mmCIF file of C-alpha atoms in Angstrom:
data_model
loop_
_atom_site.group_PDB
_atom_site.id
_atom_site.type_symbol
_atom_site.label_atom_id
_atom_site.label_comp_id
_atom_site.label_asym_id
_atom_site.label_seq_id
_atom_site.Cartn_x
_atom_site.Cartn_y
_atom_site.Cartn_z
ATOM 1 C CA UNK A 299 0.830 2.290 -180.236
ATOM 2 C CA UNK A 300 2.794 3.475 -177.232
ATOM 3 C CA UNK A 301 6.458 2.867 -176.549
ATOM 4 C CA UNK A 302 8.022 2.085 -173.187
ATOM 5 C CA UNK A 303 9.165 5.665 -172.807
ATOM 6 C CA UNK A 304 6.104 7.587 -173.949
ATOM 7 C CA UNK A 305 3.843 8.798 -171.184
ATOM 8 C CA UNK A 306 0.500 7.043 -171.435
ATOM 9 C CA UNK A 307 -2.514 9.288 -171.064
ATOM 10 C CA UNK A 308 -6.021 8.059 -170.353
ATOM 11 C CA UNK A 309 -9.396 9.324 -169.288
ATOM 12 C CA UNK A 310 -10.386 8.662 -165.692
ATOM 13 C CA UNK A 311 -13.702 6.802 -166.170
ATOM 14 C CA UNK A 312 -15.179 8.311 -163.017
ATOM 15 C CA UNK A 313 -14.217 11.964 -163.256
ATOM 16 C CA UNK A 314 -13.512 12.264 -166.975
ATOM 17 C CA UNK A 315 -10.183 13.938 -166.228
ATOM 18 C CA UNK A 316 -7.063 13.136 -168.214
ATOM 19 C CA UNK A 317 -4.575 11.137 -166.122
ATOM 20 C CA UNK A 318 -1.035 9.940 -166.754
ATOM 21 C CA UNK A 319 -0.210 6.260 -166.438
ATOM 22 C CA UNK A 320 3.208 4.633 -165.960
ATOM 23 C CA UNK A 321 5.067 4.280 -169.275
ATOM 24 C CA UNK A 322 5.269 0.502 -168.849
ATOM 25 C CA UNK A 323 1.594 0.066 -167.995
ATOM 26 C CA UNK A 324 0.114 -3.403 -168.675
ATOM 27 C CA UNK A 325 -3.346 -4.574 -169.653
ATOM 28 C CA UNK A 326 -4.891 -5.951 -166.468
ATOM 29 C CA UNK A 327 -2.868 -3.646 -164.237
ATOM 30 C CA UNK A 328 -4.593 -1.786 -161.435
ATOM 31 C CA UNK A 329 -3.950 1.939 -161.181
ATOM 32 C CA UNK A 330 -4.962 4.174 -158.303
ATOM 33 C CA UNK A 331 -6.720 7.172 -159.769
ATOM 34 C CA UNK A 332 -4.645 10.238 -158.875
ATOM 35 C CA UNK A 333 -7.906 12.176 -158.775
ATOM 36 C CA UNK A 334 -10.146 10.059 -156.544
ATOM 37 C CA UNK A 335 -7.879 7.251 -155.333
ATOM 38 C CA UNK A 336 -10.304 4.733 -156.858
ATOM 39 C CA UNK A 337 -8.761 1.536 -158.201
ATOM 40 C CA UNK A 338 -8.925 1.497 -161.988
ATOM 41 C CA UNK A 339 -8.218 -1.452 -164.247
ATOM 42 C CA UNK A 340 -6.409 -1.057 -167.544
ATOM 43 C CA UNK A 341 -8.764 -2.710 -170.037
ATOM 44 C CA UNK A 342 -6.796 -2.006 -173.209
ATOM 45 C CA UNK A 343 -3.763 -0.041 -174.362
ATOM 46 C CA UNK A 344 -4.628 0.721 -177.957
ATOM 47 C CA UNK A 345 -6.693 2.769 -177.336
ATOM 48 C CA UNK A 346 -6.041 3.207 -173.627
ATOM 49 C CA UNK A 347 -9.230 2.376 -171.755
ATOM 50 C CA UNK A 348 -9.691 2.328 -167.998
ATOM 51 C CA UNK A 349 -12.601 0.970 -165.985
ATOM 52 C CA UNK A 350 -13.355 0.944 -162.305
ATOM 53 C CA UNK A 351 -11.625 -2.181 -160.959
ATOM 54 C CA UNK A 352 -13.706 -5.043 -159.551
ATOM 55 C CA UNK A 353 -14.455 -4.933 -155.831
ATOM 56 C CA UNK A 354 -12.425 -7.180 -153.579
ATOM 57 C CA UNK A 355 -13.983 -10.629 -153.341
ATOM 58 C CA UNK A 356 -13.916 -13.072 -150.501
ATOM 59 C CA UNK A 357 -11.661 -15.653 -152.155
ATOM 60 C CA UNK A 358 -9.002 -13.176 -153.242
ATOM 61 C CA UNK A 359 -5.543 -13.526 -151.794
ATOM 62 C CA UNK A 360 -2.541 -15.779 -151.765
ATOM 63 C CA UNK B 286 10.695 -20.317 -173.744
ATOM 64 C CA UNK B 287 6.987 -19.534 -174.006
ATOM 65 C CA UNK B 288 5.396 -18.859 -170.664
ATOM 66 C CA UNK B 289 1.705 -18.350 -169.936
ATOM 67 C CA UNK B 290 0.561 -16.298 -166.974
ATOM 68 C CA UNK B 291 -2.925 -16.986 -165.623
ATOM 69 C CA UNK B 292 -4.263 -13.811 -164.052
ATOM 70 C CA UNK B 293 -7.231 -11.580 -163.507
ATOM 71 C CA UNK B 294 -5.367 -8.636 -162.016
ATOM 72 C CA UNK B 295 -1.798 -7.524 -162.651
ATOM 73 C CA UNK B 296 -0.373 -6.626 -159.258
ATOM 74 C CA UNK B 297 3.122 -5.361 -158.572
ATOM 75 C CA UNK B 298 4.133 -9.036 -158.160
ATOM 76 C CA UNK B 299 2.990 -10.006 -161.657
ATOM 77 C CA UNK B 300 4.584 -6.886 -163.087
ATOM 78 C CA UNK B 301 7.947 -7.829 -161.569
ATOM 79 C CA UNK B 302 7.585 -11.327 -162.981
ATOM 80 C CA UNK B 303 6.579 -10.137 -166.453
ATOM 81 C CA UNK B 304 9.490 -7.688 -166.500
ATOM 82 C CA UNK B 305 12.029 -10.360 -165.615
ATOM 83 C CA UNK B 306 10.635 -12.881 -168.106
ATOM 84 C CA UNK B 307 10.671 -10.367 -170.973
ATOM 85 C CA UNK B 308 14.111 -9.085 -170.044
ATOM 86 C CA UNK B 309 15.435 -12.614 -170.496
ATOM 87 C CA UNK B 310 13.818 -12.837 -173.919
ATOM 88 C CA UNK B 311 11.024 -15.217 -173.021
ATOM 89 C CA UNK B 312 7.747 -14.947 -174.863
ATOM 90 C CA UNK B 313 4.923 -14.260 -172.441
ATOM 91 C CA UNK B 314 1.251 -14.981 -173.050
ATOM 92 C CA UNK B 315 -1.012 -13.265 -170.563
ATOM 93 C CA UNK B 316 -4.174 -15.299 -170.012
ATOM 94 C CA UNK B 317 -6.960 -13.295 -168.373
ATOM 95 C CA UNK B 318 -9.083 -16.119 -166.969
ATOM 96 C CA UNK B 319 -12.156 -13.878 -166.973
ATOM 97 C CA UNK B 320 -12.119 -13.902 -170.766
ATOM 98 C CA UNK B 321 -11.625 -17.623 -171.326
ATOM 99 C CA UNK B 322 -13.726 -20.780 -171.255
ATOM 100 C CA UNK B 323 -12.477 -24.184 -170.168
ATOM 101 C CA UNK B 324 -14.005 -27.281 -171.759
ATOM 102 C CA UNK B 325 -13.420 -30.939 -171.046
ATOM 103 C CA UNK B 326 -11.113 -31.343 -174.048
ATOM 104 C CA UNK B 327 -9.816 -27.853 -174.748
ATOM 105 C CA UNK B 328 -9.927 -24.168 -173.841
ATOM 106 C CA UNK B 329 -10.376 -20.894 -175.651
ATOM 107 C CA UNK B 330 -7.057 -19.807 -174.068
ATOM 108 C CA UNK B 331 -4.095 -20.023 -176.413
ATOM 109 C CA UNK B 332 -2.054 -22.597 -174.504
ATOM 110 C CA UNK B 333 -1.036 -25.101 -177.194
ATOM 111 C CA UNK B 334 2.550 -23.862 -177.632
ATOM 112 C CA UNK B 335 3.283 -22.893 -174.066
ATOM 113 C CA UNK B 336 6.197 -24.536 -172.298
ATOM 114 C CA UNK B 337 4.813 -23.678 -168.883
ATOM 115 C CA UNK B 338 1.872 -21.813 -167.381
ATOM 116 C CA UNK B 339 2.239 -19.919 -164.108
ATOM 117 C CA UNK B 340 -0.893 -19.524 -162.032
ATOM 118 C CA UNK B 341 -1.087 -15.978 -160.685
ATOM 119 C CA UNK B 342 -4.854 -15.836 -160.225
ATOM 120 C CA UNK B 343 -5.886 -13.550 -157.404
ATOM 121 C CA UNK B 344 -9.126 -15.454 -156.980
ATOM 122 C CA UNK B 345 -8.667 -18.813 -155.297
ATOM 123 C CA UNK B 346 -11.677 -20.406 -156.998
ATOM 124 C CA UNK B 347 -10.468 -19.363 -160.454
ATOM 125 C CA UNK B 348 -6.964 -20.537 -159.617
ATOM 126 C CA UNK B 349 -8.154 -23.986 -158.595
ATOM 127 C CA UNK B 350 -10.397 -24.607 -161.587
ATOM 128 C CA UNK B 351 -8.156 -23.055 -164.242
ATOM 129 C CA UNK B 352 -5.101 -25.063 -163.150
ATOM 130 C CA UNK B 353 -7.157 -28.245 -162.937
ATOM 131 C CA UNK B 354 -8.407 -27.811 -166.506
ATOM 132 C CA UNK B 355 -4.969 -26.914 -167.900
ATOM 133 C CA UNK B 356 -3.464 -29.911 -166.165
ATOM 134 C CA UNK B 357 -6.126 -32.143 -167.727
ATOM 135 C CA UNK B 358 -5.060 -30.939 -171.212
ATOM 136 C CA UNK B 359 -1.471 -31.905 -170.411
ATOM 137 C CA UNK B 360 -0.280 -28.273 -170.174
ATOM 138 C CA UNK B 361 2.521 -27.972 -167.591
ATOM 139 C CA UNK B 362 1.286 -25.624 -164.867
ATOM 140 C CA UNK B 363 2.757 -24.296 -161.652
ATOM 141 C CA UNK B 364 1.650 -24.594 -159.037
ATOM 142 C CA UNK B 365 0.069 -27.976 -159.629
ATOM 143 C CA UNK B 366 -3.678 -28.149 -158.941
ATOM 144 C CA UNK B 367 -3.052 -30.695 -156.186
ATOM 145 C CA UNK B 368 -0.885 -28.172 -154.355
ATOM 146 C CA UNK B 369 -3.495 -25.455 -154.786
ATOM 147 C CA UNK B 370 -6.198 -27.740 -153.487
ATOM 148 C CA UNK B 371 -4.345 -28.323 -150.232
ATOM 149 C CA UNK B 372 -3.104 -24.772 -149.739
ATOM 150 C CA UNK B 373 -6.359 -23.010 -150.593
ATOM 151 C CA UNK B 374 -8.201 -24.621 -147.703
ATOM 152 C CA UNK B 375 -6.892 -24.000 -144.206
ATOM 153 C CA UNK B 376 -8.308 -27.262 -142.886
ATOM 154 C CA UNK B 377 -6.606 -29.322 -145.617
ATOM 155 C CA UNK B 378 -3.458 -27.268 -145.114
ATOM 156 C CA UNK B 379 -3.386 -28.040 -141.389
ATOM 157 C CA UNK B 380 -4.056 -31.718 -142.015
ATOM 158 C CA UNK B 381 -1.234 -31.973 -144.562
ATOM 159 C CA UNK B 382 1.226 -30.336 -142.156
ATOM 160 C CA UNK B 383 0.148 -32.538 -139.263
ATOM 161 C CA UNK B 384 0.316 -35.698 -141.391
ATOM 162 C CA UNK B 385 3.908 -34.788 -142.272
ATOM 163 C CA UNK B 386 4.642 -34.404 -138.562
ATOM 164 C CA UNK B 387 5.422 -30.708 -138.951
ATOM 165 C CA UNK B 388 4.736 -28.562 -135.887
ATOM 166 C CA UNK B 389 1.544 -26.624 -136.572
ATOM 167 C CA UNK B 390 -0.910 -24.888 -134.239
ATOM 168 C CA UNK B 391 -3.508 -27.147 -132.611
ATOM 169 C CA UNK B 392 -6.648 -26.909 -134.730
ATOM 170 C CA UNK B 393 -10.199 -28.224 -134.705
ATOM 171 C CA UNK B 394 -13.007 -27.995 -137.212
ATOM 172 C CA UNK B 395 -16.654 -28.006 -136.122
ATOM 173 C CA UNK B 396 -19.858 -27.652 -138.116
ATOM 174 C CA UNK B 397 -22.327 -26.172 -135.650
ATOM 175 C CA UNK B 398 -22.313 -23.262 -133.218
ATOM 176 C CA UNK B 399 -22.620 -25.674 -130.331
ATOM 177 C CA UNK B 400 -19.669 -27.882 -131.206
ATOM 178 C CA UNK B 401 -17.624 -24.838 -132.202
ATOM 179 C CA UNK B 402 -18.299 -23.369 -128.769
ATOM 180 C CA UNK B 403 -17.174 -26.620 -127.152
ATOM 181 C CA UNK B 404 -13.906 -26.448 -129.082
ATOM 182 C CA UNK B 405 -13.394 -22.784 -128.199
ATOM 183 C CA UNK B 406 -13.993 -23.438 -124.505
ATOM 184 C CA UNK B 407 -11.528 -26.332 -124.599
ATOM 185 C CA UNK B 408 -8.843 -24.192 -126.247
ATOM 186 C CA UNK B 409 -9.541 -21.459 -123.719
ATOM 187 C CA UNK B 410 -9.193 -17.740 -124.293
ATOM 188 C CA UNK B 411 -7.801 -16.268 -126.377
ATOM 189 C CA UNK B 412 -8.154 -18.580 -129.335
ATOM 190 C CA UNK B 413 -8.566 -17.930 -133.037
ATOM 191 C CA UNK B 414 -11.412 -18.485 -135.484
ATOM 192 C CA UNK B 415 -10.570 -18.353 -139.186
ATOM 193 C CA UNK B 416 -12.483 -18.849 -142.430
ATOM 194 C CA UNK B 417 -11.282 -22.013 -144.203
ATOM 195 C CA UNK B 418 -10.798 -20.029 -147.410
ATOM 196 C CA UNK B 419 -9.391 -16.544 -147.270
ATOM 197 C CA UNK B 420 -6.260 -14.511 -147.142
ATOM 198 C CA UNK B 421 -4.622 -11.296 -145.991
ATOM 199 C CA UNK B 422 -5.970 -11.799 -142.460
ATOM 200 C CA UNK B 423 -9.511 -11.212 -143.668
ATOM 201 C CA UNK B 424 -12.349 -12.228 -141.314
ATOM 202 C CA UNK B 425 -9.974 -13.717 -138.767
ATOM 203 C CA UNK B 426 -11.083 -13.371 -135.174
ATOM 204 C CA UNK B 427 -9.080 -13.506 -131.983
ATOM 205 C CA UNK B 428 -11.643 -14.549 -129.398
ATOM 206 C CA UNK B 429 -11.016 -13.243 -125.904
ATOM 207 C CA UNK B 430 -14.264 -14.097 -124.119
ATOM 208 C CA UNK B 431 -17.197 -16.492 -124.232
ATOM 209 C CA UNK B 432 -19.613 -13.686 -125.062
ATOM 210 C CA UNK B 433 -17.444 -12.615 -128.012
ATOM 211 C CA UNK B 434 -17.360 -16.240 -129.200
ATOM 212 C CA UNK B 435 -21.150 -16.498 -129.020
ATOM 213 C CA UNK B 436 -21.591 -13.306 -131.025
ATOM 214 C CA UNK B 437 -19.073 -14.239 -133.722
ATOM 215 C CA UNK B 438 -20.449 -17.756 -134.140
ATOM 216 C CA UNK B 439 -24.004 -16.470 -134.439
ATOM 217 C CA UNK B 440 -22.989 -13.867 -136.987
ATOM 218 C CA UNK B 441 -21.087 -16.420 -139.043
ATOM 219 C CA UNK B 442 -23.920 -18.934 -138.954
ATOM 220 C CA UNK B 443 -26.572 -16.375 -139.811
ATOM 221 C CA UNK B 444 -24.800 -14.178 -142.335
ATOM 222 C CA UNK B 445 -22.142 -16.386 -143.810
ATOM 223 C CA UNK B 446 -21.646 -18.315 -146.962
ATOM 224 C CA UNK B 447 -21.793 -22.064 -146.298
ATOM 225 C CA UNK B 448 -18.014 -22.140 -145.943
ATOM 226 C CA UNK B 449 -18.399 -19.917 -142.873
ATOM 227 C CA UNK B 450 -20.343 -22.707 -141.227
ATOM 228 C CA UNK B 451 -17.149 -24.745 -141.273
ATOM 229 C CA UNK B 452 -15.734 -23.360 -138.067
ATOM 230 C CA UNK B 453 -11.930 -23.556 -138.103
ATOM 231 C CA UNK B 454 -10.721 -22.997 -134.570
ATOM 232 C CA UNK B 455 -7.098 -22.751 -133.618
ATOM 233 C CA UNK B 456 -4.994 -22.237 -130.552
ATOM 234 C CA UNK B 457 -3.682 -18.699 -130.179
ATOM 235 C CA UNK B 458 0.100 -18.739 -130.625
ATOM 236 C CA UNK B 459 1.709 -16.055 -128.504
ATOM 237 C CA UNK B 460 4.334 -15.093 -131.064
ATOM 238 C CA UNK B 461 6.924 -12.398 -130.323
ATOM 239 C CA UNK B 462 5.100 -9.675 -132.246
ATOM 240 C CA UNK B 463 6.138 -11.065 -135.584
ATOM 241 C CA UNK B 464 5.820 -14.031 -137.880
ATOM 242 C CA UNK B 465 8.067 -15.230 -140.677
ATOM 243 C CA UNK B 466 7.261 -15.447 -144.366
ATOM 244 C CA UNK B 467 9.485 -17.625 -146.529
ATOM 245 C CA UNK B 468 9.205 -17.743 -150.294
ATOM 246 C CA UNK B 469 10.409 -21.167 -151.358
ATOM 247 C CA UNK B 470 10.605 -22.992 -154.671
ATOM 248 C CA UNK B 471 10.240 -26.750 -154.289
ATOM 249 C CA UNK B 472 11.373 -26.418 -150.703
ATOM 250 C CA UNK B 473 14.405 -24.246 -151.359
ATOM 251 C CA UNK B 474 14.103 -20.796 -149.781
ATOM 252 C CA UNK B 475 14.383 -17.807 -152.119
ATOM 253 C CA UNK B 476 14.010 -15.132 -149.452
ATOM 254 C CA UNK B 477 12.599 -14.732 -145.962
ATOM 255 C CA UNK B 478 11.318 -11.835 -143.895
ATOM 256 C CA UNK B 479 9.648 -11.119 -140.614
ATOM 257 C CA UNK B 480 6.348 -9.289 -140.477
ATOM 258 C CA UNK B 481 5.962 -7.316 -137.255
ATOM 259 C CA UNK B 482 3.055 -5.478 -135.770
ATOM 260 C CA UNK B 483 1.600 -4.469 -132.429
ATOM 261 C CA UNK B 484 -1.626 -6.002 -133.721
ATOM 262 C CA UNK B 485 -2.032 -9.770 -133.365
ATOM 263 C CA UNK B 486 -2.361 -9.983 -137.155
ATOM 264 C CA UNK B 487 1.077 -9.332 -138.604
ATOM 265 C CA UNK B 488 0.349 -9.873 -142.328
ATOM 266 C CA UNK B 489 2.126 -7.473 -144.654
ATOM 267 C CA UNK B 490 -1.295 -6.935 -146.266
ATOM 268 C CA UNK B 491 -2.465 -5.646 -142.858
ATOM 269 C CA UNK B 492 0.400 -3.188 -142.693
ATOM 270 C CA UNK B 493 2.893 -5.314 -140.743
ATOM 271 C CA UNK B 494 6.464 -3.999 -140.937
ATOM 272 C CA UNK B 495 8.804 -6.222 -142.893
ATOM 273 C CA UNK B 496 12.458 -7.025 -142.296
ATOM 274 C CA UNK B 497 14.866 -9.506 -143.864
ATOM 275 C CA UNK B 498 15.248 -12.735 -141.884
ATOM 276 C CA UNK B 499 18.001 -15.321 -141.939
ATOM 277 C CA UNK B 500 16.674 -18.848 -141.592
ATOM 278 C CA UNK B 501 18.421 -21.187 -139.175
ATOM 279 C CA UNK B 502 18.823 -24.912 -139.796
ATOM 280 C CA UNK B 503 15.565 -25.814 -138.085
ATOM 281 C CA UNK B 504 13.591 -23.277 -140.111
ATOM 282 C CA UNK B 505 15.243 -24.484 -143.323
ATOM 283 C CA UNK B 506 14.268 -28.050 -142.500
ATOM 284 C CA UNK B 507 10.669 -27.086 -141.743
ATOM 285 C CA UNK B 508 10.311 -25.055 -144.944
ATOM 286 C CA UNK B 509 11.563 -27.984 -147.009
ATOM 287 C CA UNK B 510 9.227 -30.422 -145.284
ATOM 288 C CA UNK B 511 6.219 -28.076 -145.400
ATOM 289 C CA UNK B 512 6.737 -27.617 -149.133
ATOM 290 C CA UNK B 513 6.892 -31.361 -149.677
ATOM 291 C CA UNK B 514 3.801 -31.865 -147.492
ATOM 292 C CA UNK B 515 1.635 -29.796 -149.856
ATOM 293 C CA UNK B 516 3.156 -31.122 -153.089
ATOM 294 C CA UNK B 517 5.901 -28.561 -153.731
ATOM 295 C CA UNK B 518 5.967 -25.563 -156.045
ATOM 296 C CA UNK B 519 6.422 -21.846 -155.518
ATOM 297 C CA UNK B 520 5.067 -21.315 -152.041
ATOM 298 C CA UNK B 521 4.787 -18.839 -149.214
ATOM 299 C CA UNK B 522 5.523 -20.742 -146.029
ATOM 300 C CA UNK B 523 4.455 -18.931 -142.854
ATOM 301 C CA UNK B 524 6.100 -19.754 -139.546
ATOM 302 C CA UNK B 525 5.810 -18.417 -136.038
ATOM 303 C CA UNK B 526 8.503 -18.614 -133.396
ATOM 304 C CA UNK B 527 7.388 -20.337 -130.237
ATOM 305 C CA UNK B 528 8.809 -20.109 -126.765
ATOM 306 C CA UNK B 529 10.225 -16.644 -127.308
ATOM 307 C CA UNK B 530 9.624 -14.009 -124.659
ATOM 308 C CA UNK B 531 8.865 -10.657 -126.325
ATOM 309 C CA UNK B 532 11.686 -8.993 -124.386
ATOM 310 C CA UNK B 533 14.119 -11.637 -125.697
ATOM 311 C CA UNK B 534 13.310 -10.608 -129.226
ATOM 312 C CA UNK B 535 15.988 -8.184 -130.314
ATOM 313 C CA UNK B 536 14.352 -7.474 -133.620
ATOM 314 C CA UNK B 537 17.526 -8.658 -135.317
ATOM 315 C CA UNK B 538 17.598 -11.219 -138.040
ATOM 316 C CA UNK B 539 18.350 -14.857 -137.396
ATOM 317 C CA UNK B 540 15.632 -15.890 -134.999
ATOM 318 C CA UNK B 541 17.912 -15.427 -132.005
ATOM 319 C CA UNK B 542 16.536 -17.063 -128.924
ATOM 320 C CA UNK B 543 13.836 -18.961 -130.735
ATOM 321 C CA UNK B 544 14.977 -22.443 -131.565
ATOM 322 C CA UNK B 545 11.534 -23.749 -132.421
ATOM 323 C CA UNK B 546 8.843 -22.810 -134.848
ATOM 324 C CA UNK B 547 5.329 -23.716 -135.750
ATOM 325 C CA UNK B 548 4.208 -23.647 -139.385
ATOM 326 C CA UNK B 549 0.738 -22.188 -139.562
ATOM 327 C CA UNK B 550 0.159 -21.930 -143.276
ATOM 328 C CA UNK B 551 1.488 -22.578 -146.757
ATOM 329 C CA UNK B 552 0.240 -20.265 -149.539
ATOM 330 C CA UNK B 553 0.105 -21.367 -153.172
ATOM 331 C CA UNK B 554 -0.243 -18.088 -155.113
ATOM 332 C CA UNK B 555 2.341 -16.274 -153.071
ATOM 333 C CA UNK B 556 2.882 -12.536 -153.301
ATOM 334 C CA UNK B 557 6.524 -11.471 -153.225
ATOM 335 C CA UNK B 558 6.689 -7.708 -153.737
ATOM 336 C CA UNK B 559 7.187 -7.125 -149.998
ATOM 337 C CA UNK B 560 9.986 -9.719 -149.899
ATOM 338 C CA UNK B 561 11.633 -8.120 -152.896
ATOM 339 C CA UNK B 562 11.710 -4.813 -151.034
ATOM 340 C CA UNK B 563 12.583 -6.142 -147.568
ATOM 341 C CA UNK B 564 15.511 -8.318 -148.631
ATOM 342 C CA UNK B 565 18.607 -7.986 -150.823
ATOM 343 C CA UNK B 566 17.427 -10.893 -152.933
ATOM 344 C CA UNK B 567 16.363 -10.279 -156.526
ATOM 345 C CA UNK B 568 13.195 -12.288 -156.010
ATOM 346 C CA UNK B 569 11.772 -12.146 -159.555
ATOM 347 C CA UNK B 570 15.154 -13.286 -160.934
ATOM 348 C CA UNK B 571 15.221 -16.281 -158.582
ATOM 349 C CA UNK B 572 11.628 -17.125 -159.424
ATOM 350 C CA UNK B 573 12.329 -16.989 -163.149
ATOM 351 C CA UNK B 574 15.438 -19.171 -162.657
ATOM 352 C CA UNK B 575 13.106 -21.732 -161.128
ATOM 353 C CA UNK B 576 10.469 -21.328 -163.856
ATOM 354 C CA UNK B 577 13.140 -21.900 -166.508
ATOM 355 C CA UNK B 578 14.176 -25.106 -164.757
ATOM 356 C CA UNK B 579 10.539 -26.239 -164.481
ATOM 357 C CA UNK B 580 9.919 -25.539 -168.179
ATOM 358 C CA UNK B 581 13.085 -27.428 -169.140
ATOM 359 C CA UNK B 582 12.033 -30.369 -166.967
ATOM 360 C CA UNK B 583 8.543 -30.368 -168.519
ATOM 361 C CA UNK B 584 10.080 -30.323 -172.006
ATOM 362 C CA UNK B 585 12.325 -33.208 -170.968
ATOM 363 C CA UNK B 586 9.332 -35.186 -169.780
ATOM 364 C CA UNK B 587 7.559 -34.578 -173.093
ATOM 365 C CA UNK B 588 10.618 -35.698 -175.053
ATOM 366 C CA UNK B 589 10.921 -38.834 -172.961
ATOM 367 C CA UNK B 590 7.253 -39.630 -173.544
ATOM 368 C CA UNK B 591 7.676 -39.148 -177.297
ATOM 369 C CA UNK B 592 10.431 -41.763 -177.308
ATOM 370 C CA UNK B 593 8.361 -44.403 -175.511
#
């Protein structure tokens, strides 16, 4: 388990590189990959798993 | 209290909300609607003990169905599905505003290229063509000429989803380079900002610059009435100032020189991160104040029902 102060490390699913996530990261949160800029979705925290985030769809918004 | 959050993507807005709820000691259940099923009697989502569910779905279709199902189980949900139904569709939104006698841009809906062209020619150029469902300024067209209108209508009819064959045509409002976004809860403003751009689309999502805005009495009245017109809830009410010469706009807060507004849209799954940055208001705190009051009211309703 991670605490609110521990850095959270994860593997970038596209490049395989290790990337650091915000300490308070949430499941469902979207992270911009610091390597490629691709939007990544946090799938789980224990273990930390990232996937490429879904593409924008036409009915998204406010 | 126990609060459910319907979501499929945690944006900065949801993160602010989750942080405020947890800081106050509320128990939060995140409900990823992509992982749940909704039956006629019950759902796989763990909603039985929730005092209130907040719809933060990014997808309009998921928002509308998920809130409708939760409401049918008797789970208190904000915003109410009826509000979502009106706000999610620009045509219904315009009708609701007009029925409440709220100033709103002149609008027509047409179902064929030919009748859409008639409407466009009657509005004159420029005018605006919008999808009935959509956000963030996506697929909106400012039409400056007849030949542009012909091309856009043909593209929409040929390439579009059936909803793109509902042509929503609106007068072009010559706003002073900015529009106004108000976050309101049941008609009471939480915070307001202007969104300015040299582009005709001023949405913050399109990169419009944001600045805190002080609502005058007329704007306050319109926000309250627009909220009531769509059924209330936590809403993003969008206004444009009319009758303001660009050079009269000082860029200062307060709508100086305006005096009148037109309400072009009310949004039901409102984003507030830009408002939280642009204004001095602690927006998530105000929103959670309101959610606490809604949960208490829902609990009160349940208790009253139990006694009857």
